[in-house]
XYZ file of C-alpha atoms in Angstrom:
66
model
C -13.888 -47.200 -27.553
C -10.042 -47.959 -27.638
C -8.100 -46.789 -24.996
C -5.130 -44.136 -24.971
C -2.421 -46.621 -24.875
C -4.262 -49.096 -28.354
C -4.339 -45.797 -30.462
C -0.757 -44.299 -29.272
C 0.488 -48.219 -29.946
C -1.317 -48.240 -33.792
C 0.283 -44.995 -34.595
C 3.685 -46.349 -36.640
C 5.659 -42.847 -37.469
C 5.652 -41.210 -33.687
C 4.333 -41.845 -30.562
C 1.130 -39.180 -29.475
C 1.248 -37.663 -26.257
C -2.339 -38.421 -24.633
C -2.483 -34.611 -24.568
C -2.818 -34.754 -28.297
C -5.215 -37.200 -28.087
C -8.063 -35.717 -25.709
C -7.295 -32.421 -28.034
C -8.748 -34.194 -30.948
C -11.654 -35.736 -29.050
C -12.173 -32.682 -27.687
C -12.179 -30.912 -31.260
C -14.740 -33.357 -32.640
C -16.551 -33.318 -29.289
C -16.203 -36.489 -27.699
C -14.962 -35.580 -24.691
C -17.239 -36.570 -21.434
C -15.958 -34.277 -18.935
C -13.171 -31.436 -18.049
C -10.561 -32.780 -15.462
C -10.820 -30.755 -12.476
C -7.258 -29.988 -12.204
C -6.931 -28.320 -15.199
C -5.423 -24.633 -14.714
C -7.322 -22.780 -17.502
C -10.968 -23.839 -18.077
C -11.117 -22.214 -21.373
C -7.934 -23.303 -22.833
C -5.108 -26.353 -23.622
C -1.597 -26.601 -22.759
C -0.506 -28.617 -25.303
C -3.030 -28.952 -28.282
C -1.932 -31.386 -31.248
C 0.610 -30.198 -33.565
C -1.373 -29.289 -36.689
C 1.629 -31.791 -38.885
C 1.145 -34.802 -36.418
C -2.938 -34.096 -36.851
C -3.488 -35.458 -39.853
C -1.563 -39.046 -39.338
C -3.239 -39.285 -35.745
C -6.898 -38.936 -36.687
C -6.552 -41.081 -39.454
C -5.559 -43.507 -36.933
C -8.013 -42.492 -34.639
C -10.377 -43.209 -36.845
C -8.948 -46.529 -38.042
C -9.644 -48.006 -34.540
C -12.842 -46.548 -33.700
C -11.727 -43.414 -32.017
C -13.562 -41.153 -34.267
């Protein structure tokens, strides 16, 4: 499984914000885990813009994210 930094580095039009990232694990349900610090349980600060969600799970997927 790549790490945050390889897929934000493959990305070539913008640079995700890891927030982004864990939203789109999250949505396809890869994520392990809630961090304990998080204020709401049931919600996301900052979930992935839906025009920067397309380019980002394509690469996602293009390393082995997804």
């Amino acid at each position: 499984m790549p790490t945050y930094n390889e897929i934000q580095d493959y990305v070539p039009s913008f640079v995700p914000k890891t927030c982004w990232i864990a939203d789109i694990k999250a949505a396809h349900g890869l994520t392990t885990r809630r961090a304990a610090n998080r204020a709401d349980p049931g919600s996301r600060m900052h979930s992935c813009p839906p025009d920067k969600r397309v380019a980002l799970e394509a690469a996602m997927r293009e390393v082995g994210a997804l």
